[in-house]
């Protein structure tokens, strides 16, 4: 059988239009691909190498067929084309002896960025049906999000075609059926993480179309803040921070999220916590203004954690890294932090066993202290601005200063 499959692949390379014009041959390949022989992934280690390679050759035949159909049919691609696109996802849900990197590149480069708006719309509509089908395996839902839905949406937003791809109907289905509904309880952590990524992407790029769904969005992400899975929990924090950046949120919730992120310095959560803070922190001056107080509450809490919990070096490094990344936001309150910065330089960068990253942070802190001081001196040396006068005039003792 392998020789027959190899012959079909050779014909596909010579004549790309041959396989699409032979539905019987294509259907035979689909039957082989969907057979229990391939789905029993644990038995692949005992298969002859030739049999394992057979499925890789079939995947290459499918890619050739899809590539030709996408160009030949244009916006008129049918469900058969899209079904074949989703059929191949199952290969990533099982361990295999053969690398399928070429297939991932096909999804991420040619499908996500090369398909037209109409083709992407058709794929996303099929994805919604595929996701909600009871026959779809959980692993295949994760792969569909990772390799088709999310890359397509990212490419659409990058091209400024997000609103053309996402109709109100599609958005409503995503919010009410994927992020809510009866299926939610059956999701595993991997699927929840991908759905959080999807929700975050939508909030970032099409916030106006989600205004009516704010309650459902924040409910979905807030529930995941209690998750025991670290990655799921931190993805939820990224989602909530994006929500706070875009929509009005009660100050109590904003401060609660900010303080929780300041206190999350564990290495396994570092990347996502950094991303969440980099989204939230620039929004804090407008979301939590100082009001009648000298310093806003988020500055007070930042200093409070530095003073009370700074005995933990990882905690201290976590906060100083945030300040170094956003120096302009902390400049007006620099007097609150400079003494602690100076005192912590020895602990961070001068101990004999400190890491290269810690030494780099110590240098960044020293540069930041000097930069803030130079900025203060420059601001103090600027002459006081006075309103322009039409001629020489001597102010009288009883004259009032202009407002």
Tab-separated table of C-alpha atoms in Angstrom:
chain	number	residue	atom	x	y	z
A	1	UNK	CA	0.000	0.000	0.000
A	2	UNK	CA	2.859	2.359	0.746
A	3	UNK	CA	4.025	2.131	-2.878
A	4	UNK	CA	0.555	3.135	-4.060
A	5	UNK	CA	0.478	6.130	-1.704
A	6	UNK	CA	3.992	7.121	-2.836
A	7	UNK	CA	2.811	6.946	-6.463
A	8	UNK	CA	-0.106	9.282	-5.696
A	9	UNK	CA	2.307	11.685	-3.996
A	10	UNK	CA	4.574	11.626	-7.061
A	11	UNK	CA	1.612	12.479	-9.300
A	12	UNK	CA	0.643	15.315	-6.948
A	13	UNK	CA	4.100	16.819	-7.301
A	14	UNK	CA	4.048	16.547	-11.101
A	15	UNK	CA	0.411	17.597	-11.561
A	16	UNK	CA	-1.023	19.459	-8.536
A	17	UNK	CA	-4.480	19.493	-10.126
A	18	UNK	CA	-4.609	15.692	-10.491
A	19	UNK	CA	-5.728	14.668	-6.979
A	20	UNK	CA	-8.517	17.289	-6.698
A	21	UNK	CA	-9.883	15.959	-9.988
A	22	UNK	CA	-9.918	12.346	-8.684
A	23	UNK	CA	-12.397	12.288	-5.766
A	24	UNK	CA	-12.286	8.497	-5.479
A	25	UNK	CA	-8.529	8.510	-4.899
A	26	UNK	CA	-8.852	11.373	-2.417
A	27	UNK	CA	-11.587	9.530	-0.536
A	28	UNK	CA	-9.415	6.395	-0.353
A	29	UNK	CA	-6.621	8.443	1.222
A	30	UNK	CA	-9.095	9.952	3.697
A	31	UNK	CA	-10.246	6.465	4.710
A	32	UNK	CA	-6.667	5.344	5.328
A	33	UNK	CA	-5.996	8.503	7.339
A	34	UNK	CA	-9.138	8.043	9.451
A	35	UNK	CA	-8.554	4.351	10.097
A	36	UNK	CA	-8.102	2.953	13.585
A	37	UNK	CA	-4.665	1.877	12.442
A	38	UNK	CA	-3.449	5.460	12.611
A	39	UNK	CA	-5.591	6.598	15.528
A	40	UNK	CA	-4.025	3.936	17.772
A	41	UNK	CA	-0.979	6.099	18.391
A	42	UNK	CA	0.435	3.894	21.093
A	43	UNK	CA	0.970	1.107	18.571
A	44	UNK	CA	3.103	3.232	16.243
A	45	UNK	CA	6.290	2.233	18.000
A	46	UNK	CA	5.659	-1.350	16.863
A	47	UNK	CA	4.768	-0.398	13.281
A	48	UNK	CA	7.259	-0.839	10.458
A	49	UNK	CA	8.919	2.469	9.611
A	50	UNK	CA	7.492	2.263	6.096
A	51	UNK	CA	3.964	2.166	7.497
A	52	UNK	CA	4.604	5.126	9.792
A	53	UNK	CA	6.036	7.150	6.892
A	54	UNK	CA	2.948	6.317	4.840
A	55	UNK	CA	0.826	8.728	6.867
A	56	UNK	CA	3.356	11.516	6.376
A	57	UNK	CA	3.164	10.986	2.606
A	58	UNK	CA	-0.649	11.055	2.773
A	59	UNK	CA	-0.462	14.360	4.689
A	60	UNK	CA	1.741	15.779	1.925
A	61	UNK	CA	-0.853	14.664	-0.651
A	62	UNK	CA	-3.567	16.450	1.332
A	63	UNK	CA	-1.482	19.632	1.555
A	64	UNK	CA	-0.876	19.581	-2.202
A	65	UNK	CA	-4.613	19.136	-2.821
A	66	UNK	CA	-5.589	21.929	-0.422
A	67	UNK	CA	-2.965	24.268	-1.822
A	68	UNK	CA	-4.270	23.794	-5.364
A	69	UNK	CA	-7.936	24.117	-4.351
A	70	UNK	CA	-7.314	27.341	-2.419
A	71	UNK	CA	-5.863	28.930	-5.571
A	72	UNK	CA	-8.225	27.354	-8.129
A	73	UNK	CA	-11.503	27.790	-6.249
A	74	UNK	CA	-10.731	31.116	-4.589
A	75	UNK	CA	-13.592	32.322	-2.395
A	76	UNK	CA	-15.744	29.363	-3.501
A	77	UNK	CA	-14.014	26.714	-1.401
A	78	UNK	CA	-16.574	24.244	-0.093
A	79	UNK	CA	-17.006	22.275	3.112
A	80	UNK	CA	-15.037	19.373	1.624
A	81	UNK	CA	-11.917	21.541	1.422
A	82	UNK	CA	-12.335	22.804	4.987
A	83	UNK	CA	-13.165	19.342	6.350
A	84	UNK	CA	-9.883	18.056	4.958
A	85	UNK	CA	-8.107	21.009	6.580
A	86	UNK	CA	-9.513	20.060	9.989
A	87	UNK	CA	-9.126	16.309	9.433
A	88	UNK	CA	-5.332	16.550	9.503
A	89	UNK	CA	-5.325	18.194	12.954
A	90	UNK	CA	-5.667	14.835	14.683
A	91	UNK	CA	-2.058	13.908	13.820
A	92	UNK	CA	-0.856	16.452	16.414
A	93	UNK	CA	-2.991	14.923	19.154
A	94	UNK	CA	-0.927	11.716	19.302
A	95	UNK	CA	2.742	10.873	19.690
A	96	UNK	CA	4.333	9.863	16.418
A	97	UNK	CA	7.770	8.829	15.217
A	98	UNK	CA	7.612	11.203	12.247
A	99	UNK	CA	7.935	15.001	12.399
A	100	UNK	CA	5.071	16.965	10.878
A	101	UNK	CA	6.714	20.392	10.959
A	102	UNK	CA	5.840	20.938	7.293
A	103	UNK	CA	2.150	20.610	8.196
A	104	UNK	CA	2.411	23.148	11.015
A	105	UNK	CA	4.104	25.595	8.665
A	106	UNK	CA	1.318	25.041	6.148
A	107	UNK	CA	-1.303	25.959	8.766
A	108	UNK	CA	0.575	28.907	10.259
A	109	UNK	CA	1.902	30.473	7.051
A	110	UNK	CA	-0.188	29.489	4.043
A	111	UNK	CA	-3.597	28.989	5.655
A	112	UNK	CA	-3.505	31.726	8.309
A	113	UNK	CA	-1.936	34.466	6.198
A	114	UNK	CA	-2.511	33.312	2.617
A	115	UNK	CA	-6.246	32.635	2.641
A	116	UNK	CA	-8.558	35.441	1.500
A	117	UNK	CA	-11.080	37.119	3.801
A	118	UNK	CA	-13.928	34.983	2.441
A	119	UNK	CA	-11.886	31.804	2.902
A	120	UNK	CA	-11.009	32.747	6.475
A	121	UNK	CA	-14.664	33.519	7.229
A	122	UNK	CA	-15.665	30.081	5.909
A	123	UNK	CA	-12.957	28.393	7.992
A	124	UNK	CA	-13.974	30.218	11.190
A	125	UNK	CA	-17.635	29.353	10.702
A	126	UNK	CA	-16.703	25.701	10.205
A	127	UNK	CA	-14.458	25.900	13.280
A	128	UNK	CA	-17.426	26.930	15.429
A	129	UNK	CA	-19.418	23.911	14.256
A	130	UNK	CA	-16.369	21.646	14.624
A	131	UNK	CA	-15.745	22.880	18.178
A	132	UNK	CA	-19.340	22.368	19.313
A	133	UNK	CA	-19.712	18.906	17.797
A	134	UNK	CA	-19.912	16.124	20.383
A	135	UNK	CA	-17.860	13.907	18.042
A	136	UNK	CA	-14.838	16.223	18.155
A	137	UNK	CA	-12.103	15.078	20.525
A	138	UNK	CA	-10.851	17.532	23.151
A	139	UNK	CA	-7.327	17.356	21.775
A	140	UNK	CA	-8.579	18.247	18.290
A	141	UNK	CA	-10.342	21.338	19.686
A	142	UNK	CA	-7.042	22.496	21.177
A	143	UNK	CA	-5.203	21.937	17.879
A	144	UNK	CA	-7.952	23.741	15.942
A	145	UNK	CA	-7.516	26.781	18.161
A	146	UNK	CA	-3.708	26.692	18.089
A	147	UNK	CA	-3.205	26.058	14.365
A	148	UNK	CA	-6.261	27.506	12.621
A	149	UNK	CA	-8.521	29.865	14.601
A	150	UNK	CA	-5.972	31.908	16.567
A	151	UNK	CA	-3.405	32.284	13.732
A	152	UNK	CA	-6.192	33.282	11.316
A	153	UNK	CA	-7.492	35.932	13.705
A	154	UNK	CA	-3.974	37.264	14.382
A	155	UNK	CA	-3.335	37.553	10.638
A	156	UNK	CA	-6.714	39.235	10.112
A	157	UNK	CA	-6.036	41.819	12.831
A	158	UNK	CA	-2.533	42.467	11.465
A	159	UNK	CA	-4.034	43.187	8.038
A	160	UNK	CA	-6.824	45.365	9.461
A	161	UNK	CA	-9.470	42.849	8.393
A	162	UNK	CA	-10.721	41.833	11.828
A	163	UNK	CA	-14.190	43.353	11.503
A	164	UNK	CA	-14.622	41.784	8.060
A	165	UNK	CA	-13.812	38.334	9.421
A	166	UNK	CA	-15.719	38.574	12.723
A	167	UNK	CA	-19.435	39.182	12.336
A	168	UNK	CA	-21.743	39.840	15.296
A	169	UNK	CA	-23.086	36.321	14.904
A	170	UNK	CA	-19.617	34.760	15.124
A	171	UNK	CA	-18.696	36.837	18.170
A	172	UNK	CA	-21.959	35.978	19.922
A	173	UNK	CA	-21.361	32.267	19.272
A	174	UNK	CA	-17.804	32.476	20.639
A	175	UNK	CA	-18.909	34.254	23.808
A	176	UNK	CA	-22.075	32.300	24.582
A	177	UNK	CA	-21.217	28.816	23.295
A	178	UNK	CA	-17.419	28.514	23.550
A	179	UNK	CA	-16.702	30.695	26.591
A	180	UNK	CA	-19.956	29.725	28.323
A	181	UNK	CA	-22.814	27.298	28.033
A	182	UNK	CA	-23.082	23.643	28.991
A	183	UNK	CA	-19.736	22.624	27.471
A	184	UNK	CA	-17.632	24.748	29.827
A	185	UNK	CA	-17.543	22.197	32.644
A	186	UNK	CA	-16.074	19.536	30.351
A	187	UNK	CA	-13.043	21.587	29.242
A	188	UNK	CA	-9.585	20.463	30.323
A	189	UNK	CA	-6.821	22.907	31.239
A	190	UNK	CA	-5.164	22.910	27.803
A	191	UNK	CA	-8.441	23.903	26.151
A	192	UNK	CA	-9.180	26.556	28.771
A	193	UNK	CA	-5.773	28.147	28.163
A	194	UNK	CA	-6.416	28.409	24.416
A	195	UNK	CA	-9.884	29.865	24.998
A	196	UNK	CA	-8.408	32.454	27.365
A	197	UNK	CA	-5.947	33.377	24.622
A	198	UNK	CA	-8.854	33.701	22.189
A	199	UNK	CA	-10.825	35.940	24.555
A	200	UNK	CA	-7.755	38.115	25.220
A	201	UNK	CA	-7.135	38.513	21.502
A	202	UNK	CA	-10.721	39.612	20.885
A	203	UNK	CA	-10.702	42.112	23.771
A	204	UNK	CA	-7.465	43.621	22.476
A	205	UNK	CA	-8.508	44.051	18.849
A	206	UNK	CA	-12.317	44.328	18.683
A	207	UNK	CA	-13.358	45.817	22.054
A	208	UNK	CA	-16.226	47.816	20.524
A	209	UNK	CA	-17.896	44.651	19.244
A	210	UNK	CA	-17.658	43.066	22.696
A	211	UNK	CA	-19.227	45.875	24.740
A	212	UNK	CA	-22.511	43.993	25.109
A	213	UNK	CA	-20.649	40.856	26.229
A	214	UNK	CA	-18.474	42.376	28.972
A	215	UNK	CA	-20.242	40.549	31.788
A	216	UNK	CA	-19.744	37.126	30.166
A	217	UNK	CA	-16.091	37.883	29.344
A	218	UNK	CA	-15.078	38.964	32.831
A	219	UNK	CA	-17.013	36.063	34.386
A	220	UNK	CA	-15.165	33.553	32.203
A	221	UNK	CA	-11.720	34.907	33.027
A	222	UNK	CA	-12.407	35.679	36.704
A	223	UNK	CA	-13.431	32.082	37.382
A	224	UNK	CA	-10.037	30.942	36.074
A	225	UNK	CA	-8.160	33.144	38.554
A	226	UNK	CA	-9.024	30.472	41.136
A	227	UNK	CA	-7.549	27.674	39.021
A	228	UNK	CA	-4.922	25.415	40.567
A	229	UNK	CA	-3.138	25.162	37.212
A	230	UNK	CA	-0.441	27.863	37.143
A	231	UNK	CA	-0.503	28.544	33.412
A	232	UNK	CA	-4.291	28.690	33.241
A	233	UNK	CA	-4.355	31.087	36.183
A	234	UNK	CA	-1.741	33.418	34.701
A	235	UNK	CA	-3.454	33.393	31.285
A	236	UNK	CA	-6.581	34.506	33.129
A	237	UNK	CA	-4.616	37.373	34.700
A	238	UNK	CA	-3.442	38.461	31.230
A	239	UNK	CA	-7.066	38.391	30.077
A	240	UNK	CA	-8.318	40.417	33.066
A	241	UNK	CA	-5.535	42.988	32.616
A	242	UNK	CA	-6.491	43.435	28.968
A	243	UNK	CA	-10.119	43.834	30.078
A	244	UNK	CA	-9.128	46.514	32.626
A	245	UNK	CA	-7.052	48.325	30.008
A	246	UNK	CA	-10.012	48.531	27.608
A	247	UNK	CA	-13.129	48.765	29.785
A	248	UNK	CA	-14.072	50.692	32.930
A	249	UNK	CA	-13.579	48.441	35.937
A	250	UNK	CA	-14.218	49.023	39.680
A	251	UNK	CA	-11.039	50.409	41.332
A	252	UNK	CA	-11.180	47.737	44.036
A	253	UNK	CA	-10.890	44.970	41.421
A	254	UNK	CA	-8.054	46.758	39.588
A	255	UNK	CA	-6.038	47.157	42.782
A	256	UNK	CA	-6.703	43.550	43.779
A	257	UNK	CA	-5.375	42.290	40.442
A	258	UNK	CA	-2.325	44.582	40.528
A	259	UNK	CA	-1.326	43.577	44.064
A	260	UNK	CA	-1.797	39.883	43.264
A	261	UNK	CA	0.509	40.215	40.239
A	262	UNK	CA	3.128	42.091	42.281
A	263	UNK	CA	3.193	39.184	44.721
A	264	UNK	CA	3.467	36.522	42.003
A	265	UNK	CA	7.186	36.126	41.390
A	266	UNK	CA	7.539	32.344	41.027
A	267	UNK	CA	9.769	31.328	38.070
A	268	UNK	CA	7.156	29.102	36.409
A	269	UNK	CA	4.777	32.056	36.061
A	270	UNK	CA	7.333	34.741	35.173
A	271	UNK	CA	6.618	35.255	31.458
A	272	UNK	CA	2.835	35.520	31.739
A	273	UNK	CA	2.992	37.685	34.874
A	274	UNK	CA	5.410	40.040	33.100
A	275	UNK	CA	3.025	40.290	30.157
A	276	UNK	CA	0.037	40.921	32.446
A	277	UNK	CA	1.849	43.678	34.352
A	278	UNK	CA	3.082	45.294	31.133
A	279	UNK	CA	-0.550	45.491	29.977
A	280	UNK	CA	-2.006	46.700	33.277
A	281	UNK	CA	0.630	49.127	34.595
A	282	UNK	CA	0.374	51.768	31.800
A	283	UNK	CA	-3.389	51.916	32.429
A	284	UNK	CA	-3.090	52.506	36.181
A	285	UNK	CA	-2.575	56.313	36.128
A	286	UNK	CA	-5.935	56.738	34.370
A	287	UNK	CA	-7.759	53.870	36.118
A	288	UNK	CA	-6.472	54.618	39.655
A	289	UNK	CA	-5.616	58.361	39.755
A	290	UNK	CA	-4.175	59.978	42.878
A	291	UNK	CA	-7.172	62.252	43.359
A	292	UNK	CA	-6.707	64.412	46.452
A	293	UNK	CA	-3.827	62.269	47.697
A	294	UNK	CA	-0.159	62.938	47.044
A	295	UNK	CA	0.438	59.432	45.703
A	296	UNK	CA	-2.032	57.049	44.039
A	297	UNK	CA	-2.970	53.837	45.827
A	298	UNK	CA	-1.071	51.628	43.370
A	299	UNK	CA	2.176	53.466	44.167
A	300	UNK	CA	1.498	53.096	47.896
A	301	UNK	CA	0.930	49.358	47.532
A	302	UNK	CA	4.070	48.959	45.427
A	303	UNK	CA	6.149	50.631	48.141
A	304	UNK	CA	4.342	48.688	50.879
A	305	UNK	CA	5.314	45.359	49.295
A	306	UNK	CA	8.910	46.533	48.767
A	307	UNK	CA	9.222	47.555	52.427
A	308	UNK	CA	7.340	44.683	54.056
A	309	UNK	CA	8.245	41.809	51.740
A	310	UNK	CA	11.559	43.023	50.312
A	311	UNK	CA	13.420	40.570	52.530
A	312	UNK	CA	12.611	38.036	49.809
A	313	UNK	CA	15.113	38.671	47.019
A	314	UNK	CA	12.949	37.172	44.233
A	315	UNK	CA	10.067	39.420	45.328
A	316	UNK	CA	12.303	42.474	45.312
A	317	UNK	CA	13.743	41.637	41.888
A	318	UNK	CA	10.247	41.138	40.495
A	319	UNK	CA	9.162	44.648	41.506
A	320	UNK	CA	12.391	46.378	40.444
A	321	UNK	CA	12.120	44.739	37.020
A	322	UNK	CA	8.655	46.259	36.683
A	323	UNK	CA	9.941	49.722	37.652
A	324	UNK	CA	12.848	49.461	35.202
A	325	UNK	CA	10.461	48.532	32.366
A	326	UNK	CA	8.161	51.497	33.121
A	327	UNK	CA	10.409	54.292	34.442
A	328	UNK	CA	8.163	57.162	33.264
A	329	UNK	CA	5.189	55.843	35.256
A	330	UNK	CA	7.175	55.761	38.513
A	331	UNK	CA	9.156	59.006	37.998
A	332	UNK	CA	6.684	61.272	39.800
A	333	UNK	CA	6.954	58.963	42.825
A	334	UNK	CA	10.676	58.283	42.522
A	335	UNK	CA	11.359	59.640	46.024
A	336	UNK	CA	9.365	56.705	47.391
A	337	UNK	CA	11.631	54.142	45.747
A	338	UNK	CA	15.163	55.521	45.321
A	339	UNK	CA	16.304	54.827	48.939
A	340	UNK	CA	15.168	51.200	48.678
A	341	UNK	CA	16.782	50.895	45.252
A	342	UNK	CA	20.136	52.089	46.574
A	343	UNK	CA	19.953	49.773	49.578
A	344	UNK	CA	19.126	46.746	47.426
A	345	UNK	CA	21.973	47.167	44.905
A	346	UNK	CA	24.409	45.177	47.062
A	347	UNK	CA	21.980	42.293	47.524
A	348	UNK	CA	21.030	42.112	43.848
A	349	UNK	CA	24.255	42.642	41.941
A	350	UNK	CA	27.309	42.436	44.185
A	351	UNK	CA	26.977	39.086	45.935
A	352	UNK	CA	29.578	36.571	44.649
A	353	UNK	CA	27.011	33.992	43.534
A	354	UNK	CA	24.457	36.266	41.855
A	355	UNK	CA	23.303	35.514	38.324
A	356	UNK	CA	24.045	37.512	35.180
A	357	UNK	CA	20.427	38.690	35.036
A	358	UNK	CA	20.658	40.053	38.570
A	359	UNK	CA	23.882	41.918	37.755
A	360	UNK	CA	22.201	43.377	34.695
A	361	UNK	CA	19.236	44.482	36.819
A	362	UNK	CA	21.571	46.178	39.316
A	363	UNK	CA	23.166	48.149	36.472
A	364	UNK	CA	19.719	49.078	35.132
A	365	UNK	CA	18.679	50.295	38.583
A	366	UNK	CA	21.802	52.440	38.924
A	367	UNK	CA	21.195	53.930	35.476
A	368	UNK	CA	17.563	54.588	36.356
A	369	UNK	CA	18.482	56.386	39.592
A	370	UNK	CA	20.939	58.602	37.692
A	371	UNK	CA	18.399	59.204	34.908
A	372	UNK	CA	15.689	60.230	37.367
A	373	UNK	CA	18.091	62.591	39.171
A	374	UNK	CA	19.221	64.217	35.916
A	375	UNK	CA	15.573	64.603	34.909
A	376	UNK	CA	14.803	66.270	38.268
A	377	UNK	CA	17.755	68.673	37.976
A	378	UNK	CA	16.783	69.567	34.419
A	379	UNK	CA	13.190	70.255	35.455
A	380	UNK	CA	14.339	72.385	38.395
A	381	UNK	CA	16.682	74.453	36.210
A	382	UNK	CA	14.015	75.429	33.686
A	383	UNK	CA	13.025	79.132	33.995
A	384	UNK	CA	9.523	79.889	35.203
A	385	UNK	CA	7.355	80.623	32.181
A	386	UNK	CA	5.644	84.011	32.133
A	387	UNK	CA	2.921	85.321	29.807
A	388	UNK	CA	4.191	87.370	26.868
A	389	UNK	CA	4.009	91.175	27.265
A	390	UNK	CA	3.491	93.803	24.562
A	391	UNK	CA	5.858	96.242	26.179
A	392	UNK	CA	7.961	96.919	29.278
A	393	UNK	CA	5.930	96.928	32.411
A	394	UNK	CA	6.752	97.048	36.092
A	395	UNK	CA	4.448	95.006	38.320
A	396	UNK	CA	2.946	96.936	41.186
A	397	UNK	CA	2.876	95.658	44.718
A	398	UNK	CA	-0.867	95.072	44.665
A	399	UNK	CA	-0.979	93.404	41.261
A	400	UNK	CA	-2.257	89.855	41.124
A	401	UNK	CA	-0.472	87.106	39.273
A	402	UNK	CA	-2.268	85.994	36.129
A	403	UNK	CA	-4.050	82.667	36.461
